[in-house]
Amino acid sequence: MTVVGIDDLAIYVPKLYIDYKDFAEARGIEPQKLEYGIGIKKMAITDTNQDPACMAANACLKLMQKNRMHPQDIGRLYIATESALDESKALNSFVIGMLEQVYGESSFEHAGGIECKFACVSGSYALHDNANWIRAEENNDKAAIVIVSDIAKYDIGSAGEYTQGAGAVALLIKQDPRLMAFDPKVASTVIKNEYDFYRPFGKETPLVNGGYSNLLYLIQVKKALDAYKEKALKTGLIKLQDGETVTDYIDLFAVHLPYRRMGEKALAYLLRHEWRHLPRWKQVIKEVGMQEPTPKDPRGTIESVLADTEFMKADEQFRRSFMQTSFYNEVYEKKLASSLEASSVIGNLYTASMYMGLRSLLEFEFKKGTDLAGKRVGFGSYGSGSSAMVFSGLIQPSYKEVVKDMDLEREIGSRIKLSIDQYEQLHRNERDFNESVTNAHREFILVKLGGGTADKAGFRQYDYVS
Ligand code: COA
């Protein structure tokens, strides 16, 4: 079978940020809540002349330049986002327009691609659809690029405001990839109509049921993991001995990261689910120091579980103690912690958050000296509304070629801290798009918005600033 996966990836993060201490002071929140309870230190904020299209084009250009690629090497360019700029015109067309300023007019004409939407999970669907396009040999020896690009913007004063961020990741999908090959026939999904987080037409910020969305994320990823497990055992990808579970065969985790702490909680939830029926659970319970609570109605709805305050309180207590155990901490340190570093200093990236997590995992594990060749990465992707996808991939022997030069700090570049007043002015769109805070350098920016006449509304012109 054709081996397909991620050959390389490149990132783009805007230079403006808000510092958690300034933010905490302005909103009257204890800074420790943000630092530890959420796990955020810096949130990336877009400048007036930046949007999801130019962030996507900037990440893509980096990826192409780094790999000395020409548009002729690319057959598909997909973009996953939940920050679309137009109800009809795909983000791709803006991005192609920008890239063609560098590579020449019509240089991408032979290629194809669409914008994909399903909250934060659509990038994972896009990756697999493109991997299958290559497996089906429809690609004419060309590679695919999937870009995930988003601006996570919440209402001022809301609980979501400290889970904001912005950025893009461009992923190169190829046959015989240098970085990671997808495990075949195991990608698993679940889907359900839900209102945990949504953004009706014309609204710039989402409507969020925070606690509900947290729990739904966990439940949906757990269900997708169950489906993955069934496939992994059936295909023989994973063979279990007595007392083992599939997570024992996942060497590293990359999960959806609306904020760092959510990644830690997701790992705890999945491990509890996987370990509960294993012999090791006895030792775990001994260390936790209490029995695992069960809801009054174990087969109830999410609403009924959330309304079961006695259970919720006991479960919080159990989870916190579980996360203190040596059992949890060993897995956390070895398999998850490195993937969370970028999230703390960039914030939520919606579709891009798990892929920035993968990037973080590779860089910081490599810097720790871990030999990553042959390690299996397990992905837990979640999109509100809601759908989850669990899949895995094996890091290839040639991974060092790609990972050795990764340096998050250098790649983000020097950053500008916004005052809370400046941030709020940007948030409220009170500055015109051409009154940017930063001076762009070697990147695409928005230079013209609209065409002056009604029939030109929605026109966006971008330039590359060298
Ligand atoms: N020091 C350390 N930790 C503190 C603290 C302090 N002084 N005060 C509070 N905390 C901790 C809480 O104990 C909690 O930790 P826990 O998760 O381990 O229980 C954490 O900070 C968050 O506080 P909490 O009050 O539970 O939540 P919140 O009202 O701040 O809301 C979200 C958090 C994520 C629900 C909210 O930011 C949100 O709606 N975000 C957008 C939606 C989202 O990201 N959903 C995720 C799924 S897609």
Short mmCIF file of C-alpha atoms and ligand atoms in Angstrom, two decimals:
data_model
loop_
_atom_site.label_atom_id
_atom_site.label_comp_id
_atom_site.label_asym_id
_atom_site.label_seq_id
_atom_site.Cartn_x
_atom_site.Cartn_y
_atom_site.Cartn_z
CA MET A 1 0.00 0.00 0.00
CA THR A 2 1.17 3.52 -0.79
CA VAL A 3 2.76 5.17 2.25
CA VAL A 4 1.38 8.70 2.64
CA GLY A 5 1.71 11.32 5.33
CA ILE A 6 3.14 14.65 6.44
CA ASP A 7 6.46 15.46 4.79
CA ASP A 8 7.00 18.87 6.36
CA LEU A 9 5.10 21.73 7.97
CA ALA A 10 5.52 25.50 8.32
CA ILE A 11 3.91 27.99 10.66
CA TYR A 12 2.89 31.62 10.66
CA VAL A 13 2.11 33.49 13.88
CA PRO A 14 1.23 37.22 14.01
CA LYS A 15 3.74 39.38 15.89
CA LEU A 16 1.29 41.16 18.21
CA TYR A 17 0.38 39.60 21.54
CA ILE A 18 -1.27 40.27 24.88
CA ASP A 19 0.49 39.26 28.05
CA TYR A 20 -1.50 37.25 30.57
CA LYS A 21 -0.49 39.46 33.53
CA ASP A 22 -1.75 42.65 31.86
CA PHE A 23 -4.90 40.85 30.82
CA ALA A 24 -5.53 39.41 34.30
CA GLU A 25 -5.11 42.85 35.87
CA ALA A 26 -7.47 44.49 33.37
CA ARG A 27 -10.19 41.88 33.89
CA GLY A 28 -9.71 41.44 37.65
CA ILE A 29 -8.68 37.77 37.33
CA GLU A 30 -5.91 36.13 39.34
CA PRO A 31 -2.92 35.71 36.98
CA GLN A 32 -2.40 32.18 38.38
CA LYS A 33 -5.78 31.19 36.96
CA LEU A 34 -4.56 32.08 33.47
CA GLU A 35 -1.05 30.69 33.92
CA TYR A 36 -2.06 27.37 35.50
CA GLY A 37 -5.85 27.02 35.30
CA ILE A 38 -5.95 27.80 31.55
CA GLY A 39 -2.25 27.54 30.71
CA ILE A 40 -1.79 30.78 28.79
CA LYS A 41 1.03 33.33 28.94
CA LYS A 42 0.76 35.08 25.59
CA MET A 43 -2.12 35.29 23.12
CA ALA A 44 -1.25 36.13 19.50
CA ILE A 45 -3.40 38.89 18.01
CA THR A 46 -3.69 39.85 14.34
CA ASP A 47 -2.80 43.32 13.13
CA THR A 48 -5.31 45.45 11.21
CA ASN A 49 -3.88 44.34 7.86
CA GLN A 50 -3.87 40.62 8.62
CA ASP A 51 -6.57 38.03 8.14
CA PRO A 52 -6.83 34.23 7.87
CA ALA A 53 -6.04 34.37 4.14
CA CYS A 54 -2.73 36.21 4.46
CA MET A 55 -1.69 34.09 7.46
CA ALA A 56 -2.42 30.99 5.33
CA ALA A 57 -0.47 32.39 2.36
CA ASN A 58 2.46 33.29 4.63
CA ALA A 59 2.63 29.77 6.09
CA CYS A 60 2.31 28.22 2.62
CA LEU A 61 5.00 30.41 1.10
CA LYS A 62 7.38 29.46 3.93
CA LEU A 63 6.64 25.78 3.36
CA MET A 64 7.23 26.06 -0.38
CA GLN A 65 10.41 28.13 -0.06
CA LYS A 66 11.84 25.86 2.62
CA ASN A 67 11.29 22.85 0.37
CA ARG A 68 12.27 24.65 -2.85
CA MET A 69 8.89 23.77 -4.31
CA HIS A 70 7.32 25.17 -7.44
CA PRO A 71 3.52 25.35 -7.96
CA GLN A 72 3.95 22.55 -10.55
CA ASP A 73 4.88 20.22 -7.65
CA ILE A 74 1.49 20.83 -6.04
CA GLY A 75 -1.77 19.31 -7.26
CA ARG A 76 -4.08 20.35 -4.45
CA LEU A 77 -4.19 23.20 -1.99
CA TYR A 78 -6.87 22.80 0.68
CA ILE A 79 -7.64 25.31 3.41
CA ALA A 80 -9.45 24.48 6.62
CA THR A 81 -10.76 27.41 8.62
CA GLU A 82 -13.68 28.61 10.69
CA SER A 83 -12.76 32.26 10.05
CA ALA A 84 -13.98 32.42 6.45
CA LEU A 85 -13.94 35.81 4.70
CA ASP A 86 -16.75 35.20 2.26
CA GLU A 87 -19.87 33.02 2.18
CA SER A 88 -19.04 31.85 -1.32
CA LYS A 89 -15.50 32.68 -2.41
CA ALA A 90 -13.13 30.22 -0.77
CA LEU A 91 -10.13 31.38 1.22
CA ASN A 92 -8.08 29.32 -1.27
CA SER A 93 -8.68 31.78 -4.10
CA PHE A 94 -7.29 34.71 -2.07
CA VAL A 95 -4.30 32.55 -1.13
CA ILE A 96 -3.67 31.43 -4.72
CA GLY A 97 -3.84 35.10 -5.74
CA MET A 98 -1.15 35.96 -3.20
CA LEU A 99 1.10 33.02 -4.07
CA GLU A 100 0.86 33.86 -7.76
CA GLN A 101 2.32 37.30 -7.01
CA VAL A 102 5.49 35.38 -6.12
CA TYR A 103 5.34 32.43 -8.53
CA GLY A 104 3.75 34.09 -11.54
CA GLU A 105 0.24 34.54 -12.87
CA SER A 106 -1.65 31.26 -13.47
CA SER A 107 1.20 29.26 -11.94
CA PHE A 108 -1.35 27.33 -9.82
CA GLU A 109 -3.93 26.99 -12.59
CA HIS A 110 -3.42 23.21 -12.91
CA ALA A 111 -4.13 22.66 -9.18
CA GLY A 112 -7.38 22.39 -7.23
CA GLY A 113 -8.70 22.78 -3.73
CA ILE A 114 -11.56 23.89 -1.54
CA GLU A 115 -12.16 25.60 1.79
CA CYS A 116 -13.27 23.14 4.46
CA LYS A 117 -15.41 23.92 7.49
CA PHE A 118 -16.27 21.95 10.61
CA ALA A 119 -15.10 24.15 13.49
CA CYS A 120 -11.65 22.98 14.66
CA VAL A 121 -11.71 19.47 13.15
CA SER A 122 -11.92 20.24 9.41
CA GLY A 123 -8.14 20.29 8.90
CA SER A 124 -7.99 16.64 9.93
CA TYR A 125 -10.66 15.72 7.38
CA ALA A 126 -8.73 17.72 4.76
CA LEU A 127 -5.52 15.87 5.56
CA HIS A 128 -7.14 12.48 5.18
CA ASP A 129 -9.06 13.37 2.03
CA ASN A 130 -5.81 14.50 0.46
CA ALA A 131 -3.86 11.47 1.70
CA ASN A 132 -6.53 9.30 0.05
CA TRP A 133 -6.26 11.34 -3.16
CA ILE A 134 -2.59 10.37 -3.24
CA ARG A 135 -3.31 6.73 -2.28
CA ALA A 136 -5.83 6.56 -5.11
CA GLU A 137 -3.08 7.78 -7.46
CA GLU A 138 -5.22 10.67 -8.69
CA ASN A 139 -2.34 13.00 -7.90
CA ASN A 140 -0.23 12.64 -11.04
CA ASP A 141 2.90 12.51 -8.85
CA LYS A 142 2.04 15.82 -7.24
CA ALA A 143 1.89 16.68 -3.55
CA ALA A 144 -0.98 18.27 -1.63
CA ILE A 145 -0.78 21.20 0.77
CA VAL A 146 -3.33 21.53 3.56
CA ILE A 147 -3.37 24.86 5.39
CA VAL A 148 -5.14 25.37 8.67
CA SER A 149 -5.59 29.05 9.51
CA ASP A 150 -7.76 30.78 12.09
CA ILE A 151 -8.36 33.73 14.35
CA ALA A 152 -9.89 32.75 17.70
CA LYS A 153 -11.78 35.88 18.76
CA TYR A 154 -14.22 35.96 21.67
CA ASP A 155 -16.31 38.74 23.18
CA ILE A 156 -14.54 41.21 25.46
CA GLY A 157 -15.24 40.29 29.07
CA SER A 158 -16.38 36.73 28.24
CA ALA A 159 -14.82 33.56 29.68
CA GLY A 160 -13.59 32.74 26.19
CA GLU A 161 -11.57 35.97 25.99
CA TYR A 162 -8.57 34.33 27.66
CA THR A 163 -8.61 31.50 25.12
CA GLN A 164 -7.92 33.69 22.06
CA GLY A 165 -5.07 33.44 19.56
CA ALA A 166 -4.27 33.47 15.84
CA GLY A 167 -2.03 31.67 13.37
CA ALA A 168 -1.67 29.21 10.52
CA VAL A 169 0.08 25.92 9.83
CA ALA A 170 0.77 24.63 6.30
CA LEU A 171 1.26 20.87 5.94
CA LEU A 172 2.88 19.15 2.99
CA ILE A 173 1.22 15.80 2.20
CA LYS A 174 3.24 13.40 0.10
CA GLN A 175 3.94 9.82 -0.76
CA ASP A 176 6.89 8.40 1.26
CA PRO A 177 6.97 11.41 3.60
CA ARG A 178 10.13 12.32 5.51
CA LEU A 179 8.30 13.21 8.73
CA MET A 180 5.30 11.02 9.52
CA ALA A 181 3.34 8.32 7.68
CA PHE A 182 -0.37 7.97 8.48
CA ASP A 183 -1.34 4.57 9.85
CA PRO A 184 -3.67 3.19 7.17
CA LYS A 185 -7.30 2.14 7.68
CA VAL A 186 -7.64 3.34 11.27
CA ALA A 187 -8.77 7.00 11.07
CA SER A 188 -12.09 7.11 12.92
CA THR A 189 -14.77 9.73 13.27
CA VAL A 190 -17.96 10.51 15.17
CA ILE A 191 -20.50 13.22 14.34
CA LYS A 192 -23.60 14.68 16.02
CA ASN A 193 -25.74 17.83 15.80
CA GLU A 194 -24.74 19.98 18.80
CA TYR A 195 -24.75 23.63 19.91
CA ASP A 196 -21.64 23.72 22.11
CA PHE A 197 -19.96 26.48 20.10
CA TYR A 198 -21.21 28.16 16.92
CA ARG A 199 -21.01 31.46 15.07
CA PRO A 200 -24.16 32.48 13.19
CA PHE A 201 -23.76 34.37 9.88
CA GLY A 202 -22.57 37.93 10.31
CA LYS A 203 -21.37 37.45 13.89
CA GLU A 204 -17.66 38.01 14.47
CA THR A 205 -17.49 36.15 17.78
CA PRO A 206 -18.95 32.75 18.66
CA LEU A 207 -21.78 31.77 20.98
CA VAL A 208 -20.24 29.38 23.47
CA ASN A 209 -21.53 27.03 26.10
CA GLY A 210 -18.10 26.69 27.75
CA GLY A 211 -18.58 23.87 30.27
CA TYR A 212 -20.74 21.90 27.84
CA SER A 213 -18.14 22.28 25.06
CA ASN A 214 -15.38 21.00 27.34
CA LEU A 215 -17.31 17.87 28.26
CA LEU A 216 -18.55 17.29 24.72
CA TYR A 217 -14.97 17.50 23.40
CA LEU A 218 -13.93 14.78 25.85
CA ILE A 219 -16.89 12.51 25.12
CA GLN A 220 -16.61 12.81 21.34
CA VAL A 221 -12.86 12.16 21.28
CA LYS A 222 -13.37 9.18 23.59
CA LYS A 223 -16.00 7.76 21.20
CA ALA A 224 -13.70 8.29 18.22
CA LEU A 225 -10.91 6.58 20.17
CA ASP A 226 -13.19 3.58 20.75
CA ALA A 227 -13.82 3.39 17.00
CA TYR A 228 -10.07 3.76 16.34
CA LYS A 229 -9.37 0.96 18.81
CA GLU A 230 -11.77 -1.37 17.03
CA LYS A 231 -10.10 -0.68 13.67
CA ALA A 232 -6.55 -0.88 15.05
CA LEU A 233 -7.25 -4.31 16.57
CA LYS A 234 -9.13 -5.56 13.51
CA THR A 235 -6.40 -4.51 11.06
CA GLY A 236 -3.67 -5.86 13.37
CA LEU A 237 -2.02 -2.43 13.63
CA ILE A 238 -2.02 -2.91 17.39
CA LYS A 239 -1.93 -6.30 19.13
CA LEU A 240 -2.79 -6.21 22.80
CA GLN A 241 -1.39 -8.46 25.52
CA ASP A 242 -3.34 -9.11 28.73
CA GLY A 243 -3.73 -5.97 30.82
CA GLU A 244 -2.81 -3.61 27.97
CA THR A 245 -4.76 -0.97 26.12
CA VAL A 246 -4.26 0.95 22.86
CA THR A 247 -2.95 4.08 24.56
CA ASP A 248 0.02 1.96 25.70
CA TYR A 249 0.91 1.72 22.00
CA ILE A 250 0.64 5.47 21.40
CA ASP A 251 4.06 6.94 22.11
CA LEU A 252 3.10 10.60 21.77
CA PHE A 253 -0.19 12.50 21.81
CA ALA A 254 -1.34 15.55 19.87
CA VAL A 255 -4.86 16.64 20.80
CA HIS A 256 -7.06 19.62 20.04
CA LEU A 257 -5.83 22.54 22.15
CA PRO A 258 -8.30 25.39 22.68
CA TYR A 259 -5.98 26.07 25.63
CA ARG A 260 -3.12 24.17 27.22
CA ARG A 261 -4.99 22.90 30.26
CA MET A 262 -7.65 21.33 28.02
CA GLY A 263 -4.95 19.10 26.52
CA GLU A 264 -3.94 17.96 30.02
CA LYS A 265 -7.59 17.28 30.88
CA ALA A 266 -8.20 15.38 27.64
CA LEU A 267 -5.29 13.07 28.39
CA ALA A 268 -6.64 12.45 31.90
CA TYR A 269 -10.12 11.68 30.57
CA LEU A 270 -8.86 9.27 27.91
CA LEU A 271 -6.52 7.45 30.29
CA ARG A 272 -9.29 7.05 32.87
CA HIS A 273 -11.51 5.62 30.15
CA GLU A 274 -8.82 3.22 28.96
CA TRP A 275 -7.44 2.14 32.34
CA ARG A 276 -10.67 1.78 34.32
CA HIS A 277 -11.08 -1.90 33.39
CA LEU A 278 -7.42 -2.90 33.61
CA PRO A 279 -5.61 -4.55 36.55
CA ARG A 280 -3.43 -1.40 36.98
CA TRP A 281 -6.56 0.59 38.00
CA LYS A 282 -6.34 -0.84 41.54
CA GLN A 283 -2.94 0.81 42.05
CA VAL A 284 -4.17 4.00 40.42
CA ILE A 285 -7.17 4.18 42.77
CA LYS A 286 -4.88 3.57 45.71
CA GLU A 287 -2.79 6.57 44.71
CA VAL A 288 -5.84 8.74 43.96
CA GLY A 289 -7.17 7.94 47.44
CA MET A 290 -10.86 7.78 46.49
CA GLN A 291 -13.16 5.64 44.35
CA GLU A 292 -14.08 6.96 40.92
CA PRO A 293 -17.54 8.55 41.21
CA THR A 294 -20.38 7.66 38.84
CA PRO A 295 -23.25 9.98 37.85
CA LYS A 296 -26.74 9.34 39.27
CA ASP A 297 -27.86 8.41 35.76
CA PRO A 298 -24.82 6.87 34.03
CA ARG A 299 -26.71 6.71 30.74
CA GLY A 300 -28.05 10.27 31.00
CA THR A 301 -27.44 13.19 28.65
CA ILE A 302 -24.53 15.62 28.90
CA GLU A 303 -26.99 18.14 30.38
CA SER A 304 -28.10 15.66 33.06
CA VAL A 305 -24.48 14.85 33.93
CA LEU A 306 -23.61 18.57 34.16
CA ALA A 307 -26.73 19.16 36.31
CA ASP A 308 -25.72 16.34 38.66
CA THR A 309 -23.79 18.76 40.89
CA GLU A 310 -22.87 16.16 43.49
CA PHE A 311 -21.29 13.95 40.82
CA MET A 312 -19.61 16.88 39.04
CA LYS A 313 -18.01 18.04 42.31
CA ALA A 314 -16.78 14.55 43.19
CA ASP A 315 -15.58 13.96 39.64
CA GLU A 316 -13.59 17.24 39.66
CA GLN A 317 -11.96 16.12 42.88
CA PHE A 318 -11.19 12.70 41.42
CA ARG A 319 -9.79 14.19 38.21
CA ARG A 320 -7.52 16.60 40.07
CA SER A 321 -6.16 13.78 42.28
CA PHE A 322 -5.79 11.48 39.27
CA MET A 323 -3.74 14.18 37.53
CA GLN A 324 -1.41 14.21 40.56
CA THR A 325 -0.69 10.45 40.40
CA SER A 326 2.62 9.05 39.22
CA PHE A 327 0.64 6.99 36.68
CA TYR A 328 -0.81 10.07 34.97
CA ASN A 329 2.36 12.13 35.29
CA GLU A 330 4.57 9.53 33.70
CA VAL A 331 2.37 9.47 30.58
CA TYR A 332 1.93 13.25 30.64
CA GLU A 333 5.67 14.00 30.75
CA LYS A 334 6.67 11.33 28.24
CA LYS A 335 3.84 11.61 25.75
CA LEU A 336 2.03 14.96 25.90
CA ALA A 337 3.87 17.83 27.63
CA SER A 338 6.04 18.88 24.65
CA SER A 339 2.96 19.33 22.44
CA LEU A 340 1.56 21.96 24.82
CA GLU A 341 4.48 24.42 24.82
CA ALA A 342 3.41 26.41 21.74
CA SER A 343 -0.17 26.75 22.96
CA SER A 344 0.97 28.61 26.10
CA VAL A 345 2.69 31.34 24.09
CA ILE A 346 0.35 31.61 21.10
CA GLY A 347 -3.13 30.70 22.34
CA ASN A 348 -6.05 29.09 20.56
CA LEU A 349 -5.73 28.57 16.82
CA TYR A 350 -8.97 26.62 16.24
CA THR A 351 -8.22 24.39 13.18
CA ALA A 352 -4.48 24.98 13.53
CA SER A 353 -4.23 24.31 17.26
CA MET A 354 -3.61 20.54 17.10
CA TYR A 355 -1.15 20.94 14.23
CA MET A 356 0.74 23.67 16.09
CA GLY A 357 0.72 21.09 18.91
CA LEU A 358 2.29 18.51 16.59
CA ARG A 359 4.90 21.05 15.59
CA SER A 360 5.58 21.81 19.27
CA LEU A 361 5.81 18.11 20.09
CA LEU A 362 8.40 17.48 17.39
CA GLU A 363 10.53 20.50 18.26
CA PHE A 364 10.59 20.07 22.02
CA GLU A 365 10.98 16.28 22.02
CA PHE A 366 13.87 16.65 19.57
CA LYS A 367 15.45 19.30 21.82
CA LYS A 368 15.09 16.90 24.76
CA GLY A 369 17.12 14.37 22.78
CA THR A 370 14.31 11.83 22.29
CA ASP A 371 14.83 9.47 19.39
CA LEU A 372 11.53 9.89 17.57
CA ALA A 373 12.06 7.42 14.73
CA GLY A 374 9.34 4.75 14.74
CA LYS A 375 7.29 6.49 17.43
CA ARG A 376 3.52 6.46 16.99
CA VAL A 377 1.71 9.80 17.35
CA GLY A 378 -1.97 9.54 18.28
CA PHE A 379 -4.18 12.48 17.28
CA GLY A 380 -7.41 13.52 19.00
CA SER A 381 -9.03 16.15 16.80
CA TYR A 382 -12.28 17.87 17.83
CA GLY A 383 -14.60 20.35 16.18
CA SER A 384 -17.63 21.84 17.89
CA GLY A 385 -21.00 21.31 16.37
CA SER A 386 -19.72 18.49 16.64
CA SER A 387 -17.31 15.92 15.24
CA ALA A 388 -14.14 14.21 16.43
CA MET A 389 -11.47 12.32 14.54
CA VAL A 390 -8.85 10.00 16.02
CA PHE A 391 -5.99 8.78 13.85
CA SER A 392 -2.32 7.98 14.17
CA GLY A 393 0.96 8.10 12.31
CA LEU A 394 4.48 6.74 12.59
CA ILE A 395 7.44 9.12 12.70
CA GLN A 396 9.78 8.19 9.87
CA PRO A 397 13.54 7.47 10.15
CA SER A 398 14.30 10.62 8.10
CA TYR A 399 12.42 12.92 10.49
CA LYS A 400 15.57 14.70 11.74
CA GLU A 401 16.07 16.34 8.34
CA VAL A 402 12.78 18.17 8.91
CA VAL A 403 12.83 18.70 12.67
CA LYS A 404 16.44 19.72 13.34
CA ASP A 405 15.98 23.38 12.37
CA MET A 406 12.66 23.93 14.13
CA ASP A 407 12.79 26.89 16.49
CA LEU A 408 9.48 28.36 17.55
CA GLU A 409 10.90 31.56 19.02
CA ARG A 410 13.06 32.32 15.99
CA GLU A 411 10.24 31.51 13.59
CA ILE A 412 7.71 33.72 15.34
CA GLY A 413 10.35 36.48 15.42
CA SER A 414 10.42 39.49 17.75
CA ARG A 415 6.97 40.20 19.08
CA ILE A 416 5.22 43.40 20.15
CA LYS A 417 3.29 43.44 23.41
CA LEU A 418 0.00 45.30 23.10
CA SER A 419 -1.36 47.42 25.92
CA ILE A 420 -4.89 46.41 26.90
CA ASP A 421 -6.17 49.68 25.35
CA GLN A 422 -4.44 48.89 22.05
CA TYR A 423 -5.78 45.35 22.13
CA GLU A 424 -9.34 46.49 22.78
CA GLN A 425 -9.11 49.05 19.99
CA LEU A 426 -8.04 46.27 17.60
CA HIS A 427 -10.71 43.93 18.97
CA ARG A 428 -13.44 46.50 18.35
CA ASN A 429 -12.08 47.11 14.81
CA GLU A 430 -11.67 50.80 15.64
CA ARG A 431 -8.43 51.15 13.66
CA ASP A 432 -8.64 51.22 9.90
CA PHE A 433 -7.05 48.24 8.14
CA ASN A 434 -4.20 50.46 6.84
CA GLU A 435 -3.35 51.79 10.33
CA SER A 436 -1.33 48.72 11.32
CA VAL A 437 0.68 48.56 14.54
CA THR A 438 3.57 46.63 12.97
CA ASN A 439 5.63 47.19 9.84
CA ALA A 440 5.29 44.09 7.69
CA HIS A 441 8.49 42.44 6.52
CA ARG A 442 8.73 39.56 4.02
CA GLU A 443 5.07 38.68 4.26
CA PHE A 444 1.67 39.17 2.65
CA ILE A 445 -0.62 41.86 4.03
CA LEU A 446 -4.00 43.27 3.17
CA VAL A 447 -3.60 46.56 1.25
CA LYS A 448 -7.06 47.28 -0.13
CA LEU A 449 -10.51 46.45 1.11
CA GLY A 450 -13.55 46.90 -1.13
CA GLY A 451 -13.40 48.69 -4.44
CA GLY A 452 -15.14 51.95 -3.63
CA THR A 453 -18.37 50.90 -5.35
CA ALA A 454 -21.10 48.54 -4.12
CA ASP A 455 -20.34 45.93 -6.78
CA LYS A 456 -16.78 45.76 -5.52
CA ALA A 457 -17.72 45.17 -1.86
CA GLY A 458 -15.79 42.20 -0.49
CA PHE A 459 -12.81 42.75 -2.80
CA ARG A 460 -9.57 42.19 -0.95
CA GLN A 461 -6.19 43.05 -2.34
CA TYR A 462 -2.98 41.75 -0.81
CA ASP A 463 0.66 42.61 -1.45
CA TYR A 464 3.88 40.89 -0.59
CA VAL A 465 6.10 43.25 1.42
CA SER A 466 9.73 42.31 0.82
N1 COA B 1 -5.11 29.57 40.32
C1 COA B 1 -5.00 28.45 39.57
N2 COA B 1 -6.04 27.91 38.89
C2 COA B 1 -7.23 28.54 38.97
C3 COA B 1 -7.42 29.71 39.75
C4 COA B 1 -6.27 30.22 40.44
N3 COA B 1 -6.34 31.33 41.17
N4 COA B 1 -8.71 30.09 39.65
C5 COA B 1 -9.32 29.20 38.84
N5 COA B 1 -8.43 28.27 38.43
C6 COA B 1 -8.66 27.11 37.54
C7 COA B 1 -9.96 26.37 37.80
O1 COA B 1 -9.82 25.54 38.92
C8 COA B 1 -10.09 25.59 36.51
O2 COA B 1 -9.17 24.49 36.56
P1 COA B 1 -9.62 22.98 36.20
O3 COA B 1 -9.99 23.04 34.75
O4 COA B 1 -8.45 22.15 36.49
O5 COA B 1 -10.80 22.68 37.03
C9 COA B 1 -9.54 26.56 35.46
O6 COA B 1 -8.82 27.57 36.18
C10 COA B 1 -10.61 27.21 34.58
O7 COA B 1 -11.50 27.91 35.42
P2 COA B 1 -13.08 27.73 35.36
O8 COA B 1 -13.66 28.72 36.29
O9 COA B 1 -13.43 26.29 35.52
O10 COA B 1 -13.48 28.05 33.87
P3 COA B 1 -13.82 29.45 33.19
O11 COA B 1 -15.14 29.96 33.61
O12 COA B 1 -12.66 30.35 33.31
O13 COA B 1 -13.99 28.98 31.66
C11 COA B 1 -13.58 27.90 29.59
C12 COA B 1 -13.04 28.19 30.99
C13 COA B 1 -12.58 27.09 28.81
C14 COA B 1 -14.89 27.13 29.67
C15 COA B 1 -13.82 29.26 28.87
O14 COA B 1 -12.61 29.91 28.74
C16 COA B 1 -14.45 29.11 27.50
O15 COA B 1 -15.66 29.10 27.37
N6 COA B 1 -13.63 29.05 26.42
C17 COA B 1 -14.09 28.93 25.04
C18 COA B 1 -14.63 27.55 24.67
C19 COA B 1 -13.61 26.47 24.68
O16 COA B 1 -12.42 26.71 24.57
N7 COA B 1 -14.06 25.22 24.77
C20 COA B 1 -13.19 24.06 24.80
C21 COA B 1 -13.69 22.89 24.05
S1 COA B 1 -13.65 23.14 22.30
#
